[in-house]
Structure formats: C-alpha cells, structure tokens
CSV table of C-alpha atoms and ligand atoms in Angstrom, one decimal:
chain,number,residue,atom,x,y,z
A,942,MET,CA,0.0,0.0,0.0
A,943,THR,CA,1.2,3.5,-0.7
A,944,VAL,CA,1.0,5.4,2.4
A,945,ASP,CA,-0.8,8.8,2.4
A,946,ALA,CA,1.8,11.5,3.7
A,947,THR,CA,-0.9,14.1,4.8
A,948,SER,CA,-2.3,13.3,8.2
A,949,THR,CA,-5.7,14.7,9.8
A,950,THR,CA,-7.2,14.5,12.9
A,951,GLU,CA,-10.7,13.9,14.1
A,952,GLY,CA,-12.5,14.0,17.0
A,953,ALA,CA,-15.1,11.6,18.0
A,954,PRO,CA,-18.1,12.6,20.4
A,955,GLY,CA,-18.1,10.5,23.4
A,956,ASP,CA,-14.3,9.2,22.9
A,957,ARG,CA,-12.3,8.7,25.9
A,958,ARG,CA,-9.5,10.3,24.3
A,959,PRO,CA,-9.6,13.6,22.3
A,960,VAL,CA,-7.8,13.0,19.4
A,961,ARG,CA,-8.2,9.7,17.1
A,962,TYR,CA,-6.7,9.4,13.7
A,963,PRO,CA,-8.6,8.0,10.6
A,964,GLU,CA,-6.4,4.8,9.4
A,965,PRO,CA,-4.6,6.4,6.3
A,966,ALA,CA,-3.7,9.2,8.5
A,967,LEU,CA,-2.7,6.8,11.3
A,968,ALA,CA,-0.4,4.7,9.0
A,969,ALA,CA,1.2,8.1,7.6
A,970,ARG,CA,2.1,8.9,11.1
A,971,ALA,CA,3.3,5.3,11.8
A,972,ALA,CA,5.7,5.6,8.5
A,973,ARG,CA,6.7,9.1,10.1
A,974,VAL,CA,7.9,7.7,13.3
A,975,LEU,CA,10.0,4.8,11.6
A,976,ARG,CA,11.4,7.4,9.4
A,977,ASP,CA,12.4,9.8,12.3
A,978,ASN,CA,13.7,7.0,14.4
A,979,ASP,CA,16.0,5.9,11.5
A,980,THR,CA,19.7,7.1,12.3
A,981,GLY,CA,20.7,6.0,8.7
A,982,ALA,CA,22.3,2.5,10.4
A,983,VAL,CA,19.6,1.5,12.8
A,984,ILE,CA,16.2,2.3,13.7
A,985,THR,CA,16.3,2.8,17.5
A,986,ALA,CA,13.9,1.5,19.5
A,987,ALA,CA,12.3,4.8,20.6
A,988,PRO,CA,14.0,8.2,20.3
A,989,ARG,CA,14.8,9.2,23.8
A,990,LEU,CA,14.5,6.2,26.1
A,991,TYR,CA,15.7,3.6,23.8
A,992,PRO,CA,18.5,5.2,21.6
A,993,HIS,CA,19.8,1.7,20.2
A,994,MET,CA,18.6,-1.4,18.4
A,995,TRP,CA,16.8,-3.9,20.4
A,996,SER,CA,16.7,-7.6,19.5
A,997,TRP,CA,13.1,-8.4,19.2
A,998,ASP,CA,12.1,-4.5,18.4
A,999,ALA,CA,14.0,-4.9,15.4
A,1000,ALA,CA,12.2,-7.7,14.3
A,1001,PHE,CA,8.9,-6.3,14.7
A,1002,ILE,CA,10.2,-2.9,13.2
A,1003,SER,CA,11.4,-4.8,10.2
A,1004,ILE,CA,7.7,-6.0,9.5
A,1005,GLY,CA,6.4,-2.7,9.5
A,1006,LEU,CA,9.2,-1.3,7.6
A,1007,ALA,CA,8.3,-4.0,4.8
A,1008,ARG,CA,5.3,-2.1,4.1
A,1009,LEU,CA,7.1,1.1,3.3
A,1010,ASP,CA,10.2,0.0,2.0
A,1011,VAL,CA,11.5,-3.8,1.7
A,1012,GLN,CA,15.0,-3.1,1.0
A,1013,ARG,CA,15.3,-1.2,4.4
A,1014,ALA,CA,13.5,-3.9,6.3
A,1015,ILE,CA,16.0,-6.8,5.0
A,1016,SER,CA,18.7,-4.3,6.0
A,1017,GLU,CA,17.6,-3.9,9.5
A,1018,LEU,CA,17.4,-7.5,10.0
A,1019,GLN,CA,20.8,-7.8,8.4
A,1020,THR,CA,22.4,-5.1,10.7
A,1021,LEU,CA,20.7,-7.1,13.8
A,1022,PHE,CA,22.3,-10.4,12.5
A,1023,ARG,CA,25.8,-9.2,11.9
A,1024,ALA,CA,26.0,-8.6,15.7
A,1025,GLN,CA,25.1,-12.3,16.1
A,1026,TRP,CA,27.8,-13.7,18.7
A,1027,ARG,CA,30.0,-16.4,17.1
A,1028,ASN,CA,28.1,-19.3,19.4
A,1029,GLY,CA,25.0,-18.1,17.8
A,1030,MET,CA,23.2,-16.0,20.3
A,1031,VAL,CA,21.5,-12.8,18.7
A,1032,PRO,CA,22.0,-10.2,21.7
A,1033,HIS,CA,19.5,-8.1,23.1
A,1034,ILE,CA,21.0,-4.9,22.4
A,1035,VAL,CA,23.2,-3.5,19.6
A,1036,PHE,CA,24.8,-0.5,20.7
A,1037,THR,CA,24.6,3.0,18.6
A,1038,GLU,CA,27.1,5.9,19.7
A,1039,ASN,CA,24.4,7.2,21.6
A,1040,ASP,CA,25.2,7.2,25.4
A,1041,ALA,CA,21.7,8.4,26.9
A,1042,TYR,CA,20.7,4.7,28.0
A,1043,PHE,CA,22.1,3.0,31.1
A,1044,PRO,CA,23.3,0.3,31.1
A,1045,GLY,CA,25.3,1.0,28.3
A,1046,PRO,CA,28.0,-1.2,26.6
A,1047,ASP,CA,30.6,0.0,29.1
A,1048,ARG,CA,28.6,-1.7,32.1
A,1049,TRP,CA,27.9,-4.6,29.9
A,1050,GLY,CA,31.7,-5.2,29.3
A,1051,THR,CA,31.0,-7.9,26.8
A,1052,GLU,CA,34.8,-7.6,25.6
A,1053,VAL,CA,35.6,-10.2,28.1
A,1054,ALA,CA,33.6,-12.9,26.1
A,1055,HIS,CA,35.0,-15.0,23.7
A,1056,ASP,CA,32.2,-15.1,21.6
A,1057,GLY,CA,31.1,-11.9,21.3
A,1058,PRO,CA,31.3,-9.7,17.6
A,1059,GLN,CA,34.5,-7.7,17.1
A,1060,HIS,CA,32.9,-4.9,14.9
A,1061,VAL,CA,30.3,-3.6,17.2
A,1062,ARG,CA,29.3,-3.5,20.9
A,1063,THR,CA,26.4,-5.4,22.4
A,1064,SER,CA,24.6,-6.6,25.5
A,1065,GLY,CA,25.4,-10.3,26.9
A,1066,ILE,CA,22.0,-11.5,27.2
A,1067,CYS,CA,19.1,-12.2,24.3
A,1068,GLN,CA,15.7,-11.7,23.9
A,1069,PRO,CA,12.5,-13.6,22.4
A,1070,PRO,CA,13.0,-15.4,18.9
A,1071,VAL,CA,10.7,-13.8,16.9
A,1072,HIS,CA,13.4,-13.1,14.2
A,1073,ALA,CA,12.3,-16.1,12.0
A,1074,ILE,CA,8.7,-14.6,12.1
A,1075,ALA,CA,9.9,-11.5,11.0
A,1076,VAL,CA,11.8,-12.8,8.2
A,1077,GLN,CA,8.5,-14.8,6.7
A,1078,ARG,CA,6.7,-11.6,6.8
A,1079,VAL,CA,9.0,-9.3,5.2
A,1080,LEU,CA,9.1,-12.4,2.3
A,1081,GLU,CA,5.3,-12.2,2.2
A,1082,ILE,CA,5.3,-8.5,1.7
A,1083,GLY,CA,8.3,-8.8,-0.7
A,1084,ARG,CA,6.4,-11.2,-2.7
A,1085,ARG,CA,3.4,-9.0,-3.4
A,1086,SER,CA,5.9,-5.8,-3.7
A,1087,SER,CA,7.9,-5.5,-7.0
A,1088,ALA,CA,9.8,-8.1,-8.8
A,1089,ALA,CA,12.9,-6.5,-7.6
A,1090,ASP,CA,11.9,-6.6,-3.9
A,1091,ARG,CA,10.4,-10.1,-4.6
A,1092,ALA,CA,13.8,-11.4,-5.6
A,1093,ASP,CA,15.6,-9.5,-2.9
A,1094,ALA,CA,12.9,-11.0,-0.1
A,1095,GLU,CA,14.0,-14.4,-1.6
A,1096,ARG,CA,17.6,-14.2,-1.6
A,1097,PHE,CA,17.4,-12.5,2.0
A,1098,ALA,CA,15.2,-15.3,3.4
A,1099,ARG,CA,17.4,-18.0,2.0
A,1100,ASP,CA,20.7,-16.4,2.9
A,1101,ILE,CA,19.8,-15.8,6.7
A,1102,TRP,CA,18.5,-19.2,7.0
A,1103,PRO,CA,21.6,-20.7,8.4
A,1104,SER,CA,22.0,-17.5,10.7
A,1105,LEU,CA,18.4,-18.1,12.2
A,1106,TYR,CA,19.2,-21.9,12.5
A,1107,ALA,CA,22.4,-21.3,14.6
A,1108,TRP,CA,20.3,-19.1,16.8
A,1109,HIS,CA,17.8,-21.4,17.4
A,1110,ARG,CA,20.3,-24.3,18.0
A,1111,TRP,CA,22.3,-21.8,20.4
A,1112,LEU,CA,18.7,-21.6,22.3
A,1113,VAL,CA,18.7,-25.7,22.4
A,1114,GLU,CA,22.4,-26.2,23.2
A,1115,TYR,CA,22.6,-23.4,26.2
A,1116,ARG,CA,19.2,-22.8,27.3
A,1117,THR,CA,17.2,-26.0,27.9
A,1118,PRO,CA,18.7,-27.1,31.2
A,1119,GLY,CA,16.5,-29.3,33.0
A,1120,SER,CA,13.6,-31.6,32.6
A,1121,SER,CA,10.7,-29.3,32.0
A,1122,GLY,CA,11.9,-28.7,28.4
A,1123,LEU,CA,11.4,-24.8,28.8
A,1124,ILE,CA,13.6,-22.6,27.4
A,1125,ALA,CA,15.5,-20.7,30.3
A,1126,ILE,CA,16.0,-17.4,30.7
A,1127,VAL,CA,19.0,-15.6,32.9
A,1128,HIS,CA,17.4,-12.2,33.1
A,1129,GLY,CA,14.0,-11.0,33.2
A,1130,TRP,CA,15.0,-8.8,30.3
A,1131,GLU,CA,15.6,-12.1,28.3
A,1132,SER,CA,11.9,-12.5,28.5
A,1133,GLY,CA,11.1,-9.2,26.9
A,1134,MET,CA,8.7,-8.5,29.9
A,1135,ASP,CA,10.9,-7.0,32.3
A,1136,ASN,CA,9.3,-6.6,35.6
A,1137,SER,CA,6.6,-8.6,35.0
A,1138,PRO,CA,5.2,-10.2,38.4
A,1139,ARG,CA,6.0,-13.6,36.6
A,1140,TRP,CA,9.5,-12.8,37.9
A,1141,ASP,CA,8.7,-11.7,41.5
A,1142,VAL,CA,9.6,-14.7,43.0
A,1143,PRO,CA,12.7,-15.7,41.3
A,1144,TYR,CA,13.9,-12.2,41.6
A,1145,ALA,CA,13.4,-12.5,45.5
A,1146,ALA,CA,16.1,-14.6,45.6
A,1147,VAL,CA,18.4,-12.7,43.6
A,1148,GLN,CA,20.7,-10.8,46.3
A,1149,PRO,CA,23.0,-7.9,45.0
A,1150,GLY,CA,26.2,-8.6,46.4
A,1151,ALA,CA,28.6,-6.0,48.1
A,1152,GLY,CA,30.5,-6.0,45.0
A,1153,LEU,CA,27.8,-4.1,42.7
A,1154,PRO,CA,29.5,-0.9,41.5
A,1155,PRO,CA,27.5,2.1,42.0
A,1156,TYR,CA,25.2,3.5,39.0
A,1157,VAL,CA,22.9,6.2,37.9
A,1158,ARG,CA,19.6,5.4,36.4
A,1159,LYS,CA,18.9,7.4,33.1
A,1160,ASP,CA,15.2,5.9,32.4
A,1161,VAL,CA,13.9,7.6,35.1
A,1162,ARG,CA,15.0,10.8,34.2
A,1163,ILE,CA,13.2,10.3,30.6
A,1164,VAL,CA,9.9,9.1,31.5
A,1165,GLY,CA,7.7,11.4,32.9
A,1166,ASP,CA,6.3,9.4,35.9
A,1167,PRO,CA,9.2,7.2,37.2
A,1168,SER,CA,6.9,5.1,39.3
A,1169,GLU,CA,5.8,3.8,35.9
A,1170,ARG,CA,9.1,2.1,35.5
A,1171,PRO,CA,10.8,-0.8,37.6
A,1172,SER,CA,12.1,0.3,41.1
A,1173,ASP,CA,15.6,0.8,42.2
A,1174,ARG,CA,15.6,-2.3,44.2
A,1175,GLU,CA,14.7,-4.1,41.2
A,1176,TYR,CA,17.2,-2.3,39.1
A,1177,ASP,CA,19.8,-3.4,41.8
A,1178,ARG,CA,19.0,-6.9,40.8
A,1179,TYR,CA,18.9,-6.3,37.0
A,1180,LEU,CA,22.5,-4.7,37.7
A,1181,TRP,CA,23.5,-7.7,39.7
A,1182,LEU,CA,22.9,-10.3,37.4
A,1183,ILE,CA,24.8,-8.5,34.5
A,1184,GLU,CA,27.8,-8.2,37.2
A,1185,GLU,CA,27.3,-11.8,37.8
A,1186,MET,CA,27.4,-12.6,34.0
A,1187,ARG,CA,30.5,-10.3,33.4
A,1188,ARG,CA,32.3,-11.8,36.1
A,1189,ALA,CA,31.6,-15.3,34.4
A,1190,GLY,CA,33.3,-13.9,31.2
A,1191,TYR,CA,29.8,-14.5,29.6
A,1192,ASP,CA,30.2,-18.1,29.5
A,1193,GLN,CA,27.0,-19.3,28.9
A,1194,ARG,CA,27.7,-22.7,30.7
A,1195,LYS,CA,28.9,-21.5,34.0
A,1196,ILE,CA,25.9,-18.8,33.8
A,1197,VAL,CA,23.3,-21.5,33.7
A,1198,ARG,CA,25.0,-23.2,36.3
A,1199,ASN,CA,25.5,-20.6,38.5
A,1200,SER,CA,23.4,-17.2,37.8
A,1201,SER,CA,21.1,-16.2,40.7
A,1202,PHE,CA,18.2,-16.4,38.2
A,1203,LEU,CA,17.3,-19.2,35.9
A,1204,VAL,CA,13.8,-19.8,34.8
A,1205,GLY,CA,12.1,-21.5,32.3
A,1206,ASP,CA,9.9,-18.9,30.4
A,1207,VAL,CA,6.8,-20.4,28.8
A,1208,PHE,CA,6.3,-17.6,26.5
A,1209,VAL,CA,9.9,-17.2,25.0
A,1210,THR,CA,9.3,-21.4,24.6
A,1211,ALA,CA,6.1,-20.7,22.7
A,1212,LEU,CA,7.4,-18.3,20.5
A,1213,PHE,CA,10.4,-20.4,20.1
A,1214,ALA,CA,8.2,-23.4,19.0
A,1215,VAL,CA,6.4,-21.4,16.1
A,1216,ALA,CA,9.5,-19.9,15.0
A,1217,CYS,CA,10.9,-23.0,14.7
A,1218,ASP,CA,7.9,-24.3,12.6
A,1219,VAL,CA,8.3,-21.2,10.4
A,1220,LEU,CA,11.8,-21.9,9.7
A,1221,VAL,CA,11.0,-25.5,8.7
A,1222,GLU,CA,8.5,-23.9,6.1
A,1223,LEU,CA,11.4,-21.5,4.9
A,1224,GLY,CA,14.0,-24.2,5.0
A,1225,LYS,CA,11.9,-26.7,2.8
A,1226,GLU,CA,11.2,-24.0,0.5
A,1227,PHE,CA,14.6,-22.9,-0.2
A,1228,GLY,CA,16.0,-26.4,0.1
A,1229,GLN,CA,17.9,-26.1,3.2
A,1230,ALA,CA,20.0,-29.2,4.9
A,1231,PRO,CA,17.3,-31.7,5.7
A,1232,GLU,CA,19.3,-32.8,8.7
A,1233,GLU,CA,19.0,-29.0,10.0
A,1234,ILE,CA,15.1,-29.0,9.0
A,1235,ALA,CA,14.7,-32.2,11.0
A,1236,ASP,CA,16.1,-30.8,13.8
A,1237,LEU,CA,14.0,-27.7,13.9
A,1238,GLN,CA,11.0,-30.0,13.6
A,1239,GLU,CA,12.2,-32.0,16.8
A,1240,TRP,CA,13.0,-28.7,18.7
A,1241,ALA,CA,9.4,-27.4,17.8
A,1242,ASP,CA,7.8,-30.8,18.9
A,1243,ASN,CA,10.0,-30.3,22.1
A,1244,ALA,CA,9.1,-26.9,22.7
A,1245,ARG,CA,5.4,-27.3,22.3
A,1246,ALA,CA,5.2,-30.2,24.7
A,1247,ALA,CA,6.7,-28.4,27.4
A,1248,VAL,CA,4.3,-25.4,27.0
A,1249,ALA,CA,1.3,-28.0,27.2
A,1250,GLY,CA,3.2,-29.6,30.1
A,1251,SER,CA,3.3,-26.4,32.0
A,1252,CYS,CA,-0.4,-25.6,31.9
A,1253,HIS,CA,-2.3,-25.6,35.5
A,1254,SER,CA,-4.6,-28.5,35.9
A,1255,VAL,CA,-7.3,-26.2,36.9
A,1256,SER,CA,-7.1,-22.9,35.0
A,1257,GLY,CA,-5.4,-24.3,32.3
A,1258,MET,CA,-2.8,-21.4,32.1
A,1259,ALA,CA,0.7,-22.3,31.0
A,1260,ARG,CA,3.2,-21.2,33.8
A,1261,ASP,CA,6.9,-20.4,34.1
A,1262,ARG,CA,9.5,-22.7,36.1
A,1263,ASP,CA,11.7,-21.3,38.7
A,1264,LEU,CA,14.7,-23.7,38.1
A,1265,ARG,CA,16.6,-22.9,40.9
A,1266,ALA,CA,14.0,-23.2,43.4
A,1267,ASN,CA,12.7,-26.3,41.1
A,1268,ARG,CA,9.0,-25.0,41.1
A,1269,TRP,CA,5.9,-23.9,38.9
A,1270,LEU,CA,5.3,-20.0,39.2
A,1271,ASP,CA,1.7,-19.5,39.5
A,1272,THR,CA,1.4,-15.8,38.8
A,1273,GLN,CA,-1.2,-15.3,36.2
A,1274,THR,CA,-0.5,-13.2,33.4
A,1275,VAL,CA,-0.7,-12.7,29.6
A,1276,ALA,CA,2.0,-15.3,29.5
A,1277,GLY,CA,-0.4,-17.7,30.6
A,1278,PHE,CA,-1.9,-18.0,27.1
A,1279,SER,CA,1.0,-19.0,25.4
A,1280,PRO,CA,-0.1,-22.4,24.4
A,1281,LEU,CA,-2.4,-20.2,22.2
A,1282,LEU,CA,0.4,-19.1,20.1
A,1283,CYS,CA,2.1,-22.5,19.5
A,1284,GLY,CA,-0.6,-25.1,19.9
A,1285,GLY,CA,-0.2,-28.6,21.4
A,1286,ALA,CA,-2.0,-28.1,24.3
A,1287,PRO,CA,-5.1,-30.7,24.7
A,1288,ASP,CA,-8.3,-29.6,23.1
A,1289,GLU,CA,-9.9,-28.9,26.5
A,1290,VAL,CA,-7.4,-27.1,27.7
A,1291,GLN,CA,-7.1,-24.7,24.6
A,1292,LEU,CA,-11.0,-24.3,24.8
A,1293,LYS,CA,-10.6,-23.1,28.6
A,1294,LEU,CA,-8.0,-20.7,27.6
A,1295,LEU,CA,-9.8,-19.3,24.7
A,1296,SER,CA,-13.0,-18.7,27.0
A,1297,LEU,CA,-10.9,-17.3,29.7
A,1298,LEU,CA,-9.4,-14.9,27.3
A,1299,ASP,CA,-12.8,-13.8,26.1
A,1300,SER,CA,-14.1,-13.3,29.6
A,1301,ASP,CA,-14.5,-10.4,31.9
A,1302,ARG,CA,-11.2,-11.3,33.4
A,1303,TRP,CA,-9.2,-10.5,30.1
A,1304,CYS,CA,-10.2,-9.0,27.1
A,1305,GLY,CA,-14.2,-9.1,27.8
A,1306,HIS,CA,-13.5,-6.6,30.9
A,1307,PRO,CA,-16.1,-4.4,30.8
A,1308,GLU,CA,-13.9,-1.1,31.3
A,1309,LEU,CA,-11.2,-1.9,28.9
A,1310,LEU,CA,-11.1,0.9,26.1
A,1311,ALA,CA,-9.9,-1.6,23.8
A,1312,PRO,CA,-10.6,-5.5,23.8
A,1313,VAL,CA,-7.1,-6.7,23.9
A,1314,PRO,CA,-5.3,-8.7,26.5
A,1315,PRO,CA,-3.8,-6.6,29.2
A,1316,SER,CA,-0.1,-7.6,30.4
A,1317,VAL,CA,-1.8,-9.0,33.8
A,1318,SER,CA,-5.8,-9.5,34.3
A,1319,PRO,CA,-7.4,-6.4,35.7
A,1320,MET,CA,-9.3,-8.8,38.2
A,1321,ARG,CA,-5.9,-10.1,39.6
A,1322,PRO,CA,-4.5,-8.8,42.9
A,1323,GLY,CA,-1.2,-6.7,42.1
A,1324,PHE,CA,-2.8,-5.2,39.0
A,1325,ASN,CA,-1.5,-1.9,38.3
A,1326,PRO,CA,-2.9,-0.1,35.1
A,1327,ARG,CA,0.1,2.0,34.8
A,1328,GLN,CA,3.3,0.1,35.8
A,1329,TYR,CA,5.6,-1.6,33.8
A,1330,TRP,CA,4.5,-5.1,32.5
A,1331,ARG,CA,2.1,-5.4,35.4
A,1332,GLY,CA,-1.1,-4.1,34.0
A,1333,PRO,CA,-0.9,-2.0,30.8
A,1334,GLN,CA,-1.4,-3.3,27.0
A,1335,TRP,CA,1.4,-3.7,24.8
A,1336,PRO,CA,0.7,-3.6,21.1
A,1337,VAL,CA,3.3,-5.8,20.5
A,1338,VAL,CA,1.9,-8.6,22.5
A,1339,VAL,CA,-1.5,-8.0,20.7
A,1340,TRP,CA,0.3,-8.7,17.3
A,1341,LEU,CA,1.7,-11.6,18.2
A,1342,PHE,CA,-1.6,-13.1,19.2
A,1343,SER,CA,-3.3,-11.9,16.1
A,1344,TRP,CA,-0.5,-13.4,14.0
A,1345,ALA,CA,-0.7,-16.7,15.6
A,1346,PHE,CA,-4.4,-16.8,15.5
A,1347,GLU,CA,-4.4,-16.1,11.8
A,1348,ARG,CA,-1.8,-18.6,11.3
A,1349,ARG,CA,-3.9,-21.0,13.2
A,1350,GLY,CA,-6.9,-20.3,11.0
A,1351,TRP,CA,-8.9,-18.5,13.7
A,1352,HIS,CA,-9.4,-15.5,11.3
A,1353,GLU,CA,-12.6,-13.8,13.4
A,1354,ARG,CA,-10.4,-13.9,16.4
A,1355,ALA,CA,-7.3,-12.4,14.7
A,1356,ARG,CA,-9.5,-9.8,13.1
A,1357,LYS,CA,-10.8,-8.6,16.6
A,1358,LEU,CA,-7.4,-8.2,18.2
A,1359,ARG,CA,-6.3,-6.6,15.0
A,1360,ASP,CA,-9.2,-4.1,15.3
A,1361,GLY,CA,-8.6,-3.7,19.0
A,1362,GLY,CA,-4.8,-3.0,18.8
A,1363,VAL,CA,-5.7,-0.1,15.9
A,1364,LYS,CA,-8.4,1.2,18.5
A,1365,LEU,CA,-5.5,1.2,21.4
A,1366,THR,CA,-3.2,3.1,19.3
A,1367,GLU,CA,-5.8,5.5,17.1
A,1368,ASP,CA,-4.7,8.4,18.7
A,1369,GLY,CA,-1.3,8.4,17.1
A,1370,SER,CA,1.0,8.9,19.8
A,1371,PHE,CA,2.5,5.2,19.5
A,1372,GLY,CA,3.2,4.7,22.9
A,1373,GLU,CA,5.6,2.0,24.2
A,1374,TYR,CA,2.5,0.8,26.5
A,1375,TYR,CA,-1.2,1.7,27.2
A,1376,GLU,CA,-3.1,2.1,30.4
A,1377,PRO,CA,-6.2,-0.4,29.6
A,1378,PHE,CA,-9.0,1.9,30.7
A,1379,THR,CA,-8.0,5.4,29.5
A,1380,GLY,CA,-5.9,4.6,26.7
A,1381,GLU,CA,-3.4,7.2,27.7
A,1382,PRO,CA,0.2,6.2,26.1
A,1383,LEU,CA,2.8,5.6,28.7
A,1384,GLY,CA,6.5,5.2,28.9
A,1385,SER,CA,8.1,6.3,25.6
A,1386,THR,CA,5.7,8.0,23.0
A,1387,ASP,CA,7.0,7.4,18.9
A,1388,GLN,CA,7.7,3.8,20.1
A,1389,SER,CA,9.3,2.2,17.0
A,1390,TRP,CA,7.8,-1.5,17.5
A,1391,THR,CA,4.3,0.3,18.1
A,1392,ALA,CA,4.5,2.0,15.0
A,1393,ALA,CA,5.4,-1.0,13.2
A,1394,VAL,CA,2.8,-3.2,14.2
A,1395,VAL,CA,0.3,-1.0,13.5
A,1396,LEU,CA,1.5,0.1,9.9
A,1397,ASP,CA,1.4,-3.7,9.5
A,1398,TRP,CA,-2.2,-4.2,10.6
A,1399,LEU,CA,-3.3,-1.1,8.4
A,1400,CYS,CA,-1.7,-2.5,5.4
A,1401,SER,CA,-3.1,-6.0,5.9
A,1402,ASP,CA,-5.5,-7.4,3.6
B,97,2M8,C1,12.4,-2.8,27.4
B,97,2M8,O1,13.6,-3.3,28.2
B,97,2M8,C2,14.9,-2.4,28.5
B,97,2M8,C3,15.6,-3.8,28.6
B,97,2M8,O2,15.9,-4.6,27.8
B,97,2M8,C4,14.6,-1.5,29.3
B,97,2M8,O3,13.5,-1.3,30.3
B,97,2M8,O4,15.3,-0.7,29.6
B,97,2M8,C5,11.1,-3.6,27.5
B,97,2M8,O5,9.9,-3.6,27.2
B,97,2M8,C6,11.8,-4.7,26.2
B,97,2M8,O6,10.8,-5.8,26.0
B,97,2M8,C7,12.0,-3.9,25.0
B,97,2M8,O7,12.8,-5.0,24.0
B,97,2M8,C8,12.8,-2.9,25.6
B,97,2M8,C9,12.9,-1.6,24.0
B,97,2M8,O8,11.9,-1.5,23.7
B,97,2M8,O9,12.6,-2.0,26.4
C-alpha cells in the first residue's frame, strides 16, 4: 500500500481520548515515526528512552518497514544478525554511539566474552526469538511488491536461514537445562517482559552483592512518571545479574550453572516453537539441509510439549518454572495464554484458555478501552494499570497473538485483536504501552515497534 503522507485528525464524540486518527492518517504517522527514528544505520527502539537497536524490537520494526521499503526492512535484520555472537546468540541490544541509555556497553563489558562480535558493541543476553517470524513476514510482503523486492526478499530469506538456525541451535544447546523442556532465561530482560510479576518470586532470591558497582539510572529521568518504571530495588537486581555474567566472562555454561536467576520461560518457549515451525517452512522452500530441518522439527515438537506440560490443571494457564527453586510459578499474566500461540495443548485446555481470554477477566473486561489482553488481568491482585508489564497493554503482544491466531486459521479472532490493537493506538502517539481503561499512552511515545505493528495491521488485506 502507498501510505498517504498527509495526516488529519478527527475527534469523535464520546471518545475517552480527544484525538483519533482515521486509518490512512494513522498509517502516515506510523511511517513518519519509523523514518524519524532511523539513524541511517539502525532504527532505534524509541527516540529518547531507547536510542539503540533491541533484538525483538528490530524484528517487529522490520515487519512495519517492509510495508514502506522492503530493502530497508531487510537491511535492519541484516544489521541485527551482523551482531550475532559466534556461538549463535543474537544479543538483546546492539549499541549505537548514543550514550543516553543505561546500562550502556561499558557496563555490560562484553569484550571479556570469547564469542562476541568484533566490530560492534552489544549486551550479553538475548530476547525472545521472533526473528524467523519477521523474516517470513518480510518475504510475504516482498513477494506482493515489485519483482525486484520479490527477488531481494527471497535471496535474503535463503541467505539468513543458516544464521536463524544457529540462533535456534544456541537456545537448545545452552538454554534448555532441566527436565521441563522450557527455554531458560537468565535475566528478566531476556523475556522482554522486564518486571512482570512472573519474575517476582525468582527475583526475590537474587541478592545483590556488596561488589555491585555504583550506577545512575537514566530511564527515570526520561519517563515523565518514574513510578511507571521498575523500582531502584529491581534495578539493583538487574544490574547484579549483569555483574554475575560479566564476572563469568559471558560463558553460557557457567552462567546457566551459577547465576542467581534461572527460569524456564513459557512465553519464550511458545514463540520458539512457532518460530521453529516457520523456519521449517522456509527451510523446505529454499532447499536447506534436511538434517537441520529435522532438528528444527524436533525442537518445535519438544518446545510445544514443554508449553503444554506447564499448564495448570485447573486454570489451564501455562506457567513458568523457577529452575533454581525447582517449582512452578503460578502468577497469572498474559504469558499464561502461550499455548494459544504455538498449539499443542489438549483441546479441553485450549477451549478453557480461549474462554478465559474472552471473559471479563481478560479481553472482555467491561471497562477496557480496547478489547485486547492487558499484561496482567485487571481482576488479579497486584494489577497496576500504569506500571511496566504489570497491567498495561502492549501493542506488540497483541500483534503476536493476532498473527498466531491468523496462522492457526482463527480469522475472526485475529481480526478482533487487530481491530482492538488499532483502536488502542488510534490516538497516533505510538506509546510504548497503554493504560487499559483510559488508553493513555505510557512510557515512551513514538516507540518504533508500536508504529511498526500498527503499520502492518493497517496495510494487511
Ligand atoms: C524494555 O526493556 C529494556 C531492557 O531491555 C528497558 O526497560 O530498559 C522492554 O519492554 C523490552 O521488551 C523492549 O525490547 C525494550 C525496548 O523497547 O524495552
């Protein structure tokens, strides 16, 4: 679709928010956010709060970019994968020269790692493996574009496949300890849902040591209301985990053996399962090695079984597992719906989850501005409509569910989520996250991944 560059606003009587953009104008604004956040080398996750490239943000950004410029979408993913570690890990941040974010490259100190890239500075952890999904989406969009875009997108999908395979192999080799089969994270940041109540119990066991070097946060100076961000106590733990990893020389085996935080993440595992499915499809199409395709099939099956095996016998909700304390984590959050992303749960569990998702405890809550899942159910104790990953709605999470539902053939459900996502974001601010009752944008505005998924929704048939 050609995006109209002129934007007009339109108020709607009775709206909880004063401004509402009609879809073409919203698409034009989203395109502008992506262009404005482009440094020429990367599209930063957000202009002030996140002035670097984040791993899963880059994947979503490439999907939105493909609607504007297939070549630019390809180069964004290529930039991310040029920073892939030699062991296969795709790092969670690829740093630009900007020093407005903490913790920056000096604090991570990944130069001590044997496997890090030489030409660029990165963090030393990873983020959810949604990249294969992005590559397939860019390919689909490229194929519907010009002959040149089609050829470029096909060449790109074929050429990047081995790097995606290496990334998935890394997750299996280093991050599936224990018998649950869940992919383990060693820092809450690896989940993408930084201070979700999912991590409260395992974080309580992280005791920052006396050797934690002093630091000054920058995020709270940028976000208008610091109480929307994680607390200083939480940051001490985040920083302590980095310190542990740095001292371990970013040696994955040592980290998994010793770090104070080791949790089987059910949401990451579900995304991994479905991303493996996507890689199998791409691998077959582009004639990749049959034994590698077979690996991916096996990894997808194992991951799906692990997600299904985590479901609570009464609620049906999928659960994370604290691998240090060896127990299930029963905190109910949007991650509990993970089996709906990847399939594999028994029919009765799936039906239970779907009806829970529709109920007034989640999308059917009568006071939600838009009927899309909040990060935590508004009916749960501890729900906070303004605090980071503890209640607000995230458009990218909505995109993932709408994408997965479409893929599973649940077109009506996918459409409802898409429409809800557009309604949530039609104020044109492209918030990082949204207060679910008022629709107030929170955190950063002009957040690239929000603009990107909105663009994808608006340009979809
Ligand atoms: C948030 O995470 C970063 C740390 O990685 C932060 O709070 O400083 C999360 O929402 C994460 O999922 C996201 O990728 C990142 C950039 O948008 O911000």
